[in-house]
Coordinates of C-alpha atoms and ligand atoms in Angstrom, one line a residue:
M166 CA 55.2 137.4 246.8
I167 CA 57.7 135.6 248.9
E168 CA 58.0 132.9 246.2
T169 CA 58.8 135.5 243.6
L170 CA 61.6 137.0 245.8
V171 CA 63.0 133.5 246.4
L172 CA 63.0 132.9 242.7
A173 CA 64.6 136.3 242.0
A174 CA 67.2 135.7 244.7
N175 CA 68.0 132.3 243.2
F176 CA 68.5 133.8 239.7
R177 CA 70.8 136.5 241.1
A178 CA 72.8 133.9 243.1
L179 CA 73.2 131.9 240.0
G180 CA 74.4 134.9 238.0
L181 CA 76.9 135.9 240.6
T182 CA 78.2 132.4 240.9
V183 CA 78.8 132.2 237.1
A184 CA 80.5 135.6 237.2
A185 CA 82.7 134.5 240.1
V186 CA 83.7 131.3 238.3
V187 CA 84.6 133.2 235.1
V188 CA 86.7 135.7 237.0
I189 CA 88.5 133.0 239.0
A190 CA 89.2 131.0 235.9
F191 CA 90.5 134.1 234.1
I192 CA 92.9 134.8 236.9
A193 CA 94.1 131.2 237.0
V194 CA 94.8 131.1 233.3
F195 CA 96.7 134.4 233.5
I196 CA 98.9 133.1 236.4
W197 CA 99.5 129.8 234.5
N198 CA 100.4 131.6 231.4
V199 CA 102.8 133.9 233.1
S200 CA 104.4 131.0 234.9
V201 CA 105.1 128.9 231.7
A202 CA 106.2 131.8 229.6
K203 CA 109.9 131.6 228.5
P204 CA 112.3 134.3 229.6
E205 CA 113.1 136.8 226.9
L206 CA 116.3 135.9 225.1
G207 CA 117.8 139.2 224.1
S208 CA 117.4 142.2 222.0
E209 CA 115.7 142.2 218.5
I210 CA 119.1 142.4 216.8
E211 CA 120.4 139.3 218.6
L212 CA 117.2 137.4 217.5
A213 CA 117.4 138.2 213.7
A214 CA 117.3 135.1 211.7
N215 CA 120.3 136.0 209.5
R216 CA 122.4 136.4 212.6
K217 CA 121.6 133.0 214.0
P218 CA 124.9 131.0 214.0
Y219 CA 124.8 128.3 211.3
L220 CA 127.0 125.3 210.5
T221 CA 130.7 125.8 210.1
D222 CA 132.4 125.6 206.7
E223 CA 133.8 122.2 207.6
E224 CA 130.4 120.9 208.4
L225 CA 128.8 122.5 205.3
E226 CA 131.3 121.2 202.9
G227 CA 131.5 117.8 204.6
P228 CA 128.6 115.8 206.0
K229 CA 125.9 118.4 204.9
L230 CA 127.1 118.4 201.3
D231 CA 127.5 114.6 201.2
K232 CA 123.9 114.2 202.5
A233 CA 122.5 116.5 199.8
L234 CA 124.6 114.8 197.0
S235 CA 123.6 111.3 198.2
F236 CA 119.9 112.3 198.1
A237 CA 120.3 113.7 194.6
L238 CA 122.0 110.6 193.5
I239 CA 119.3 108.4 194.9
V240 CA 116.6 110.5 193.1
L241 CA 118.6 110.4 189.9
G242 CA 118.9 106.6 190.2
V243 CA 115.2 106.1 190.8
C244 CA 114.4 108.3 187.8
S245 CA 116.9 106.7 185.4
L246 CA 115.7 103.2 186.4
A247 CA 112.0 103.8 186.6
L248 CA 111.7 105.6 183.3
P249 CA 113.3 102.9 181.1
F250 CA 111.3 100.2 183.0
Y251 CA 108.1 102.2 182.5
W252 CA 109.1 102.5 178.8
L253 CA 109.8 98.8 178.5
A254 CA 106.6 97.8 180.3
E255 CA 104.3 100.3 178.4
P256 CA 103.8 98.2 175.2
G257 CA 103.0 95.2 177.4
R258 CA 100.6 97.3 179.3
Q259 CA 98.9 98.5 176.1
D260 CA 98.8 95.0 174.7
G261 CA 97.3 93.8 178.0
A262 CA 94.7 96.5 177.9
V263 CA 93.8 95.7 174.2
E264 CA 93.6 92.0 175.0
A265 CA 91.4 92.6 178.0
Y266 CA 89.0 94.6 175.9
L267 CA 89.1 92.0 173.2
T268 CA 88.5 89.2 175.7
S269 CA 85.5 91.1 177.1
F270 CA 84.2 91.8 173.6
E271 CA 84.6 88.1 172.8
S272 CA 82.8 86.9 175.8
R273 CA 80.0 89.4 175.3
G274 CA 79.8 88.2 171.7
K275 CA 79.6 84.7 172.9
D276 CA 76.8 85.5 175.3
L277 CA 74.9 87.1 172.4
Y278 CA 75.5 84.2 170.1
L279 CA 74.4 81.6 172.7
E280 CA 71.7 83.6 174.6
G281 CA 70.9 87.2 173.6
A282 CA 70.4 86.8 169.9
Q283 CA 70.2 83.0 169.7
C284 CA 72.3 82.7 166.6
V285 CA 73.1 79.2 168.0
N286 CA 69.5 78.0 167.2
C287 CA 70.2 78.2 163.5
H288 CA 74.0 78.2 163.1
S289 CA 74.7 75.6 165.9
P290 CA 77.3 75.7 168.7
G291 CA 80.7 76.6 167.5
G292 CA 79.2 78.0 164.3
V293 CA 79.4 74.7 162.4
G294 CA 76.1 75.4 160.6
G295 CA 72.6 74.1 161.0
G296 CA 69.1 74.6 159.7
K297 CA 65.9 76.5 160.2
D298 CA 62.3 75.4 159.7
Y299 CA 60.9 77.2 156.8
V300 CA 57.5 77.3 155.1
L301 CA 57.8 77.4 151.4
Q302 CA 55.1 79.5 149.6
D303 CA 54.4 80.1 146.0
A304 CA 54.2 83.6 144.4
D305 CA 50.6 84.0 145.6
G306 CA 51.6 83.2 149.2
Q307 CA 50.0 79.7 149.0
F308 CA 51.6 76.9 151.1
V309 CA 53.9 74.7 149.0
A310 CA 56.0 72.7 151.5
N311 CA 57.5 72.5 154.9
A312 CA 61.3 72.7 154.5
V313 CA 64.5 73.3 156.4
W314 CA 66.6 76.2 155.2
N315 CA 70.3 75.4 155.4
A316 CA 72.1 77.9 157.7
P317 CA 75.7 78.0 156.6
A318 CA 78.7 77.2 158.8
L319 CA 80.1 80.4 160.3
N320 CA 83.4 79.0 161.5
D321 CA 84.8 79.9 158.1
V322 CA 82.8 83.0 157.4
L323 CA 85.7 85.4 157.9
N324 CA 87.7 83.5 155.3
R325 CA 84.9 84.4 152.8
Y326 CA 84.0 87.9 153.9
S327 CA 85.8 90.9 155.3
D328 CA 84.7 92.3 158.7
E329 CA 82.8 95.1 157.0
E330 CA 80.9 92.6 154.8
V331 CA 79.9 90.5 157.8
T332 CA 78.8 93.6 159.6
Y333 CA 76.6 94.4 156.6
I334 CA 75.1 90.9 156.7
L335 CA 74.5 91.2 160.4
N336 CA 73.0 94.6 160.1
Y337 CA 70.7 93.9 157.2
G338 CA 70.3 90.1 157.2
R339 CA 69.4 88.2 154.0
P340 CA 66.0 89.4 152.9
G341 CA 63.9 86.5 151.7
S342 CA 65.8 84.0 153.9
P343 CA 65.4 83.1 157.6
M344 CA 68.5 85.3 158.4
A345 CA 67.0 88.4 159.9
A346 CA 68.4 91.9 160.1
W347 CA 70.0 92.1 163.5
G348 CA 71.7 95.5 163.6
T349 CA 70.1 98.8 164.3
P350 CA 70.7 100.1 160.7
G351 CA 68.5 97.3 159.4
G352 CA 65.9 97.8 162.1
G353 CA 67.2 95.0 164.3
P354 CA 67.8 95.0 168.1
L355 CA 71.6 94.9 168.2
T356 CA 73.8 98.0 168.7
T357 CA 76.9 98.6 166.6
Q358 CA 79.0 97.5 169.5
Q359 CA 77.1 94.3 169.9
V360 CA 77.5 93.5 166.2
Q361 CA 81.2 94.1 166.6
N362 CA 81.3 91.8 169.7
L363 CA 79.6 89.1 167.7
I364 CA 82.3 89.4 165.0
E365 CA 85.0 89.2 167.6
Y366 CA 83.4 86.0 168.9
L367 CA 83.1 84.5 165.4
R368 CA 86.8 85.3 164.9
T369 CA 87.6 82.8 167.8
L370 CA 85.8 80.1 165.9
Q371 CA 87.5 80.4 162.5
V372 CA 89.2 77.5 160.9
Q373 CA 92.6 77.9 159.1
S374 CA 92.8 79.9 155.9
L375 CA 94.1 78.1 152.8
D376 CA 95.7 81.2 151.4
V377 CA 99.5 80.9 151.7
N378 CA 99.8 84.6 152.5
D379 CA 97.7 84.2 155.6
I380 CA 99.5 81.1 156.6
D381 CA 102.9 82.8 156.7
Q382 CA 101.6 85.6 158.9
S383 CA 100.3 83.4 161.7
A384 CA 102.1 82.9 165.0
D385 CA 103.1 79.3 164.3
P386 CA 103.5 79.0 160.5
E387 CA 104.3 75.3 160.6
A388 CA 101.2 74.3 162.6
A389 CA 99.1 76.6 160.5
Q390 CA 100.4 75.1 157.3
D391 CA 99.7 71.6 158.6
A392 CA 96.1 72.7 159.5
A393 CA 95.7 74.2 156.0
D394 CA 97.0 71.0 154.3
A395 CA 94.6 68.9 156.4
L396 CA 91.7 71.1 155.6
S397 CA 92.6 71.1 151.9
A398 CA 92.9 67.4 151.9
E399 CA 89.5 67.1 153.6
I400 CA 87.8 69.2 150.9
L401 CA 89.5 67.4 148.1
A402 CA 88.5 64.0 149.7
E403 CA 84.9 65.2 149.9
V404 CA 84.9 66.2 146.2
D405 CA 86.4 62.8 145.3
R406 CA 83.8 61.0 147.4
S407 CA 80.9 62.8 145.8
L408 CA 82.2 61.9 142.3
A409 CA 82.9 58.3 143.3
D410 CA 79.3 58.0 144.7
G411 CA 78.0 59.4 141.4
E412 CA 76.5 62.5 142.9
F413 CA 78.1 64.8 140.3
D414 CA 79.7 64.4 136.9
T415 CA 82.6 66.8 137.1
V416 CA 84.9 68.3 139.8
G417 CA 83.5 71.7 139.0
E418 CA 79.9 70.7 139.5
A419 CA 80.9 68.9 142.7
V420 CA 82.5 72.1 144.1
F421 CA 79.6 74.3 142.9
N422 CA 77.3 72.1 144.9
L423 CA 79.7 71.2 147.7
G424 CA 77.7 69.5 150.5
L425 CA 74.4 69.2 148.8
F426 CA 74.1 65.5 149.6
S427 CA 76.4 65.3 152.6
D428 CA 75.9 68.6 154.3
F429 CA 79.7 69.0 154.2
Q430 CA 80.6 72.3 155.9
N431 CA 76.9 72.8 155.9
G432 CA 77.1 74.1 152.3
S433 CA 79.0 77.2 153.4
N434 CA 81.4 76.9 150.5
A435 CA 78.9 75.9 147.9
C436 CA 78.2 78.3 145.1
A437 CA 74.8 76.9 144.4
R438 CA 73.3 78.0 147.7
C439 CA 73.3 81.6 146.3
H440 CA 73.2 80.9 142.6
T441 CA 70.5 78.2 142.4
A442 CA 66.9 78.6 143.3
G443 CA 65.8 76.3 146.2
W444 CA 69.3 74.9 146.8
S445 CA 69.2 75.9 150.5
L446 CA 66.1 74.0 151.1
G447 CA 67.9 70.7 150.4
L448 CA 67.1 67.7 148.2
T449 CA 63.9 66.7 149.8
T450 CA 62.0 69.9 149.2
Q451 CA 60.3 70.8 146.0
P452 CA 61.3 72.6 143.9
N453 CA 64.9 71.7 143.8
I454 CA 67.7 72.0 141.4
L455 CA 68.1 68.3 140.7
N456 CA 64.6 67.9 139.5
K457 CA 64.7 71.0 137.5
G458 CA 68.2 70.7 136.2
V459 CA 68.9 74.4 136.5
A460 CA 72.1 74.4 138.5
G461 CA 73.7 77.8 138.6
C462 CA 70.7 79.5 136.9
G463 CA 69.9 81.4 140.1
G464 CA 67.6 84.3 140.5
G465 CA 64.1 82.9 141.4
N466 CA 62.7 82.4 144.8
P467 CA 63.5 80.9 147.3
S468 CA 67.2 81.3 146.5
G469 CA 70.2 83.0 147.7
I470 CA 71.2 86.3 146.4
G471 CA 73.5 85.4 143.5
F472 CA 73.0 86.1 139.8
N473 CA 72.0 83.8 137.1
L474 CA 75.1 82.3 135.7
C475 CA 73.6 80.5 132.7
N476 CA 73.3 81.1 129.0
G477 CA 76.8 82.4 128.6
S478 CA 76.3 85.4 130.8
T479 CA 79.5 84.6 132.7
L480 CA 81.5 84.6 129.5
E481 CA 80.2 88.0 128.7
R482 CA 81.2 89.2 132.1
F483 CA 84.6 87.6 132.0
P484 CA 85.7 87.2 128.4
D485 CA 88.5 84.8 127.6
D486 CA 91.9 86.4 128.3
T487 CA 94.1 83.4 129.2
W488 CA 97.4 84.7 130.4
K489 CA 99.2 82.6 127.8
M490 CA 97.8 83.7 124.4
P491 CA 97.5 81.0 121.7
D492 CA 100.5 82.6 119.8
G493 CA 102.6 82.2 122.9
S494 CA 102.6 85.9 123.9
W495 CA 101.6 87.1 127.3
L496 CA 98.5 88.4 128.9
P497 CA 98.5 92.0 127.9
L498 CA 96.8 93.7 130.9
G499 CA 94.8 92.7 133.9
G500 CA 96.1 90.3 136.4
L501 CA 97.0 91.1 140.0
V502 CA 99.0 94.1 140.9
E503 CA 101.1 94.9 143.9
D504 CA 103.7 97.5 144.8
V505 CA 107.3 96.3 144.5
D506 CA 109.7 99.0 145.8
G507 CA 107.0 101.6 145.1
V508 CA 106.4 100.4 141.5
P509 CA 103.0 98.8 140.8
T510 CA 104.0 95.4 139.4
Q511 CA 101.7 92.7 137.9
Y512 CA 101.9 89.1 139.0
L513 CA 100.1 85.8 138.3
L514 CA 99.3 83.2 140.9
S515 CA 100.7 79.7 140.4
M516 CA 98.9 76.6 141.4
D517 CA 100.8 76.7 144.7
N518 CA 99.7 80.3 145.1
E519 CA 103.2 81.6 144.5
K520 CA 103.4 85.0 143.0
V521 CA 105.0 85.0 139.6
W522 CA 106.0 88.6 138.7
L523 CA 105.7 90.0 135.2
N524 CA 108.3 92.3 133.7
S525 CA 107.4 95.5 131.9
K526 CA 106.7 93.5 128.7
G527 CA 104.2 91.3 130.7
A528 CA 106.4 88.2 130.6
P529 CA 106.6 86.2 133.8
V530 CA 110.1 86.4 135.3
T531 CA 112.2 84.3 137.7
S532 CA 113.9 85.6 140.8
R533 CA 117.3 85.2 139.1
L534 CA 119.0 88.1 137.3
D535 CA 120.9 88.1 134.1
D536 CA 124.3 89.8 133.6
G537 CA 122.6 93.1 133.0
G538 CA 120.7 92.9 136.3
E539 CA 117.4 92.2 134.7
P540 CA 115.1 89.4 135.9
I541 CA 115.3 86.4 133.6
P542 CA 112.0 85.4 131.9
Y543 CA 110.6 82.0 132.4
L544 CA 110.2 79.6 129.6
V545 CA 106.7 78.4 128.8
I546 CA 106.4 74.7 128.5
D547 CA 103.6 72.2 127.9
D548 CA 100.1 73.3 129.1
G549 CA 101.3 76.8 129.8
D550 CA 103.4 75.8 132.9
L551 CA 106.6 77.8 133.5
A552 CA 110.2 76.5 133.6
D553 CA 113.3 78.1 135.1
C554 CA 116.2 76.2 133.5
R555 CA 119.9 76.2 134.1
Y556 CA 120.8 75.1 130.6
V557 CA 119.1 76.2 127.4
S558 CA 120.1 75.2 124.0
Q559 CA 120.6 77.4 121.0
L560 CA 120.5 74.6 118.5
W561 CA 117.5 72.5 118.1
T562 CA 117.1 72.3 114.4
P563 CA 120.6 71.7 113.2
A564 CA 119.2 70.8 109.8
T565 CA 118.2 74.3 109.1
G566 CA 121.1 75.6 111.1
Q567 CA 118.7 78.0 112.8
A568 CA 120.0 79.2 116.2
Y569 CA 117.3 80.1 118.6
P570 CA 117.9 83.1 120.9
F571 CA 118.1 81.9 124.4
A572 CA 116.6 83.9 127.2
Q573 CA 118.1 82.5 130.3
G574 CA 120.3 80.0 132.0
E575 CA 123.6 78.9 130.5
A576 CA 123.9 78.5 126.8
V577 CA 124.1 75.0 125.6
A578 CA 125.4 74.0 122.3
Y579 CA 123.8 71.1 120.7
G580 CA 125.2 69.7 117.5
I581 CA 127.3 67.2 115.7
R582 CA 130.3 66.0 117.7
D583 CA 133.7 65.1 116.4
D584 CA 132.8 61.4 116.4
G585 CA 129.8 62.1 114.3
T586 CA 127.1 61.6 117.0
T587 CA 124.6 64.3 117.9
G588 CA 124.1 65.7 121.3
F589 CA 125.2 68.4 123.8
I590 CA 128.7 69.7 123.3
D591 CA 128.8 72.3 126.0
P592 CA 129.0 72.4 129.0
E593 CA 131.0 69.3 129.7
E594 CA 128.6 67.5 132.2
L595 CA 125.9 67.4 129.6
T596 CA 127.9 65.9 126.9
L597 CA 127.3 62.3 128.0
R598 CA 123.6 62.7 128.3
D599 CA 121.4 61.4 125.7
L600 CA 119.1 64.0 124.3
S601 CA 116.0 61.8 124.2
S602 CA 116.2 60.6 127.8
E603 CA 117.7 63.5 129.7
A604 CA 116.4 66.7 128.2
F605 CA 113.0 67.7 126.9
A606 CA 112.0 69.7 124.0
L607 CA 110.0 72.9 124.4
S608 CA 107.2 73.7 122.1
D609 CA 109.1 76.6 120.6
G610 CA 111.9 74.3 119.8
R611 CA 114.5 74.9 122.5
L612 CA 116.3 72.2 124.5
V613 CA 116.6 72.6 128.2
D614 CA 118.0 70.9 131.2
D615 CA 118.0 71.2 135.0
C616 CA 114.7 73.0 135.2
T617 CA 112.5 74.0 138.1
V618 CA 108.9 73.9 136.9
V619 CA 106.2 76.2 138.2
D620 CA 102.7 74.7 137.9
M621 CA 100.3 77.3 136.4
P622 CA 96.6 76.9 136.4
E623 CA 95.1 76.6 132.9
R624 CA 93.2 79.8 133.1
T625 CA 90.7 80.9 130.6
S626 CA 90.1 84.2 132.3
Q627 CA 92.3 85.6 134.9
A628 CA 89.6 88.1 135.9
H629 CA 87.1 85.3 136.5
Y630 CA 89.5 83.3 138.6
D631 CA 90.4 86.4 140.6
F632 CA 86.8 87.3 141.2
I633 CA 86.0 83.9 142.7
Y634 CA 89.3 84.1 144.6
D635 CA 88.7 87.6 146.1
G636 CA 84.9 88.0 145.9
S637 CA 83.2 91.3 145.2
V638 CA 83.9 94.5 147.0
A639 CA 81.1 96.9 147.6
G640 CA 81.2 99.7 145.1
A641 CA 84.1 98.3 143.1
G642 CA 83.6 97.1 139.6
Y643 CA 84.5 93.6 138.4
G644 CA 84.8 91.9 135.1
N645 CA 83.0 93.4 132.1
G646 CA 80.6 96.1 133.6
G647 CA 80.0 94.3 136.9
Q648 CA 79.2 96.5 139.9
G649 CA 80.2 94.8 143.2
S650 CA 77.7 94.7 146.0
G651 CA 80.2 93.1 148.4
R652 CA 77.8 90.2 148.8
M653 CA 79.7 87.7 146.7
P654 CA 82.1 85.9 149.1
G655 CA 85.8 85.3 148.2
F656 CA 86.9 81.7 148.1
G657 CA 90.7 82.0 148.0
K658 CA 90.9 81.3 151.7
S659 CA 88.5 78.4 151.8
L660 CA 88.9 76.4 148.5
P661 CA 92.2 74.9 147.2
P662 CA 93.3 76.7 143.9
E663 CA 92.6 73.6 141.7
L664 CA 89.0 73.5 142.9
I665 CA 88.6 77.2 142.2
Q666 CA 89.9 76.6 138.7
A667 CA 87.5 73.6 138.3
V668 CA 84.5 75.7 139.3
V669 CA 85.5 78.5 137.0
D670 CA 85.7 76.0 134.1
Y671 CA 82.3 74.6 135.2
E672 CA 80.7 78.1 135.2
R673 CA 82.1 78.9 131.8
G674 CA 80.4 75.9 130.4
L675 CA 77.0 76.7 131.9
Ligands
LIG2179 C1 66.3 81.9 162.3 C2 67.6 81.3 162.0 C3 68.8 82.2 162.1 C4 69.3 82.9 163.2 C5 68.7 83.1 164.5 C6 70.5 83.5 162.7 N1 70.8 83.2 161.4 FE1 72.4 83.7 160.4 N2 71.7 82.8 158.7 C7 70.6 82.0 158.7 C8 70.4 81.5 157.4 C9 69.3 80.5 156.9 C10 71.4 82.0 156.6 C11 71.7 81.8 155.1 C12 70.8 82.7 154.3 C13 71.0 82.5 152.8 O1 70.7 81.3 152.4 O2 71.4 83.4 152.1 C14 72.2 82.8 157.5 C15 73.4 83.5 157.1 C16 74.2 84.1 158.0 C17 75.5 84.7 157.6 C18 76.1 84.8 156.2 C19 76.9 83.6 156.0 C20 77.3 83.3 154.6 O3 78.3 82.6 154.4 O4 76.5 83.6 153.7 C21 76.1 85.2 158.7 C22 77.4 85.9 158.9 C23 75.1 84.9 159.8 N3 74.0 84.3 159.3 C24 75.4 85.2 161.1 C25 74.4 85.1 162.1 C26 74.6 85.7 163.5 C27 75.9 86.3 164.0 C28 73.4 85.4 164.1 C29 73.1 85.9 165.5 C30 72.9 87.3 165.7 C31 72.6 84.8 163.2 N4 73.2 84.6 162.0 C32 71.3 84.4 163.5 C33 69.7 81.7 159.8 C34 69.8 82.3 161.0
LIG2180 C1 76.6 84.1 149.8 C2 76.0 84.1 148.4 C3 77.0 83.7 147.3 C4 77.8 82.5 147.2 C5 77.9 81.5 148.2 C6 78.4 82.6 145.9 N1 78.0 83.7 145.2 FE1 78.6 84.2 143.4 N2 77.6 86.0 143.5 C7 76.8 86.4 144.6 C8 76.3 87.7 144.4 C9 75.5 88.5 145.4 C10 76.8 88.1 143.1 C11 76.5 89.4 142.4 C12 77.8 90.2 142.5 C13 77.9 91.1 143.6 O1 77.0 91.2 144.5 O2 79.0 91.8 143.8 C14 77.6 87.0 142.6 C15 78.2 87.0 141.4 C16 78.9 85.9 140.9 C17 79.5 85.9 139.6 C18 79.4 87.0 138.6 C19 78.1 86.9 137.8 C20 77.9 88.1 137.0 O3 77.3 87.9 135.9 O4 78.2 89.2 137.4 C21 80.1 84.7 139.4 C22 80.8 84.2 138.2 C23 79.9 84.0 140.7 N3 79.2 84.8 141.5 C24 80.4 82.7 140.9 C25 80.4 82.1 142.2 C26 81.1 80.9 142.5 C27 82.0 80.1 141.5 C28 80.8 80.6 143.7 C29 81.3 79.4 144.6 C30 82.7 79.2 144.6 C31 79.9 81.6 144.2 N4 79.6 82.5 143.2 C32 79.3 81.6 145.5 C33 76.6 85.6 145.8 C34 77.2 84.4 146.1

């Protein structure tokens, strides 16, 4: 009982103490608050904001205004400097961003090439080409031989194919060869982005293109031209070597089989690897072309993917249409076309890959204009080459007195001089020249002098040459009734023009 009371008393004491503390603290805060409060300033009217005294006019229009104007000037300055600088730096920033993406694509592509997809196992480091063990079977699946399938060099693959075409090859592979389908569309493991990365990496490996149009566009045209010349010389030397060593009989055959004996460029620029059964399995495997003597008669297995080029089928696809007709007239239609000032204009390619424009009548014209402002036609000289001459005679057959119409250059009179000798009469500087040593006769009977000669390929079929130069485009027709699959590479960037011509001639003889 007592304990309960004590407990109750304790609770009450506690409650009272807390109450006392609260009251005392309240009073203390109240007193402190009153003591720190500021004295009242005045009436409500006196305190109104709009009645508060402000700066004087002198101060407002003086230092205050100056300060505001200076601030505005500084802001204006910052804006007018920063915006142009931003504008100037923006393209650089964009380029930098693009480059950074490209670099990371390239390095991811490289990882794939070396590790992820192991392209390196067959195509070798740097894409120089290699081989893959392959078991050759007959039609019934019976073992025939152990062989090595040539995996072409990839350091020139973008010279032969467009990006889209390489994408197609990577996506779907080459059925019937060790090259598997890598992309998802073909059932392979690589995503579209990974295939793209691989192509960006391959781009870093590419050798110089031999096409003059590509050379001019590069960053350092001179170095690129040198590289192209060196590559060209290397290919020509290899062809010469293979002929000297008796490997082939003609330049065309050597190009068609480029690298068969020597593994030059790992066969990447050979035609036979796709057009001749068994070529990719090399010389030591049976069956092979040399034993069977069926070069270019592709189809059959194991082979690449090209068509049979034998039994005149190439001539049916690309009938003769040489740009210089036997009667001296010009290639009627076909040839290459490009827009010149919005007008589609035809041109021919010279041996040096120069564009030779054709006028509306189909005649090749020089870059010089006649008095009427029309481009002057070239003269055709021996073997179909073109000549741009300063002097052209009217008289070649004085006996008949026939005057030939001249198409270009300055007119030259050739005839019997006052002293009875024959030769040039006009202009003066030609009069001393002896016709037989200084000038040459054209096949159509005109005399000319001071000529620049354009070396033209002896084409039997412009369309055939162009097809080998450009390759096939998926969905686009070619030649006579050909339907392009996009799988025939273009060789204009990887073979010198004279070798393309030689291989065209070779094919036309198959
Ligand atoms: C198992 C060996 C092997 C592997 C791995 C391989 N390739 Fe190939 N590749 C080949 C062979 C063999 C060919 C030639 C097929 C033929 O003869 O038509 C080829 C052809 C190609 C071609 C066409 C070239 C041309 O000029 O015809 C490209 C492009 C290519 N491979 C890229 C690649 C890339 C990129 C990879 C890695 C994702 C890769 N390859 C992995 C063996 C291989
Ligand atoms: C990578 C394989 C490949 C290589 C290498 C190749 N071709 Fe072809 N070629 C093809 C394919 C595939 C076709 C069928 C046309 C198409 O797919 O558009 C073809 C078609 C042709 C045709 C037309 C045949 C016809 O009747 O339609 C000619 C001509 C030809 N190739 C010549 C050549 C020459 C010359 C070379 C070497 C400079 C060469 N090819 C290298 C794959 C190849």
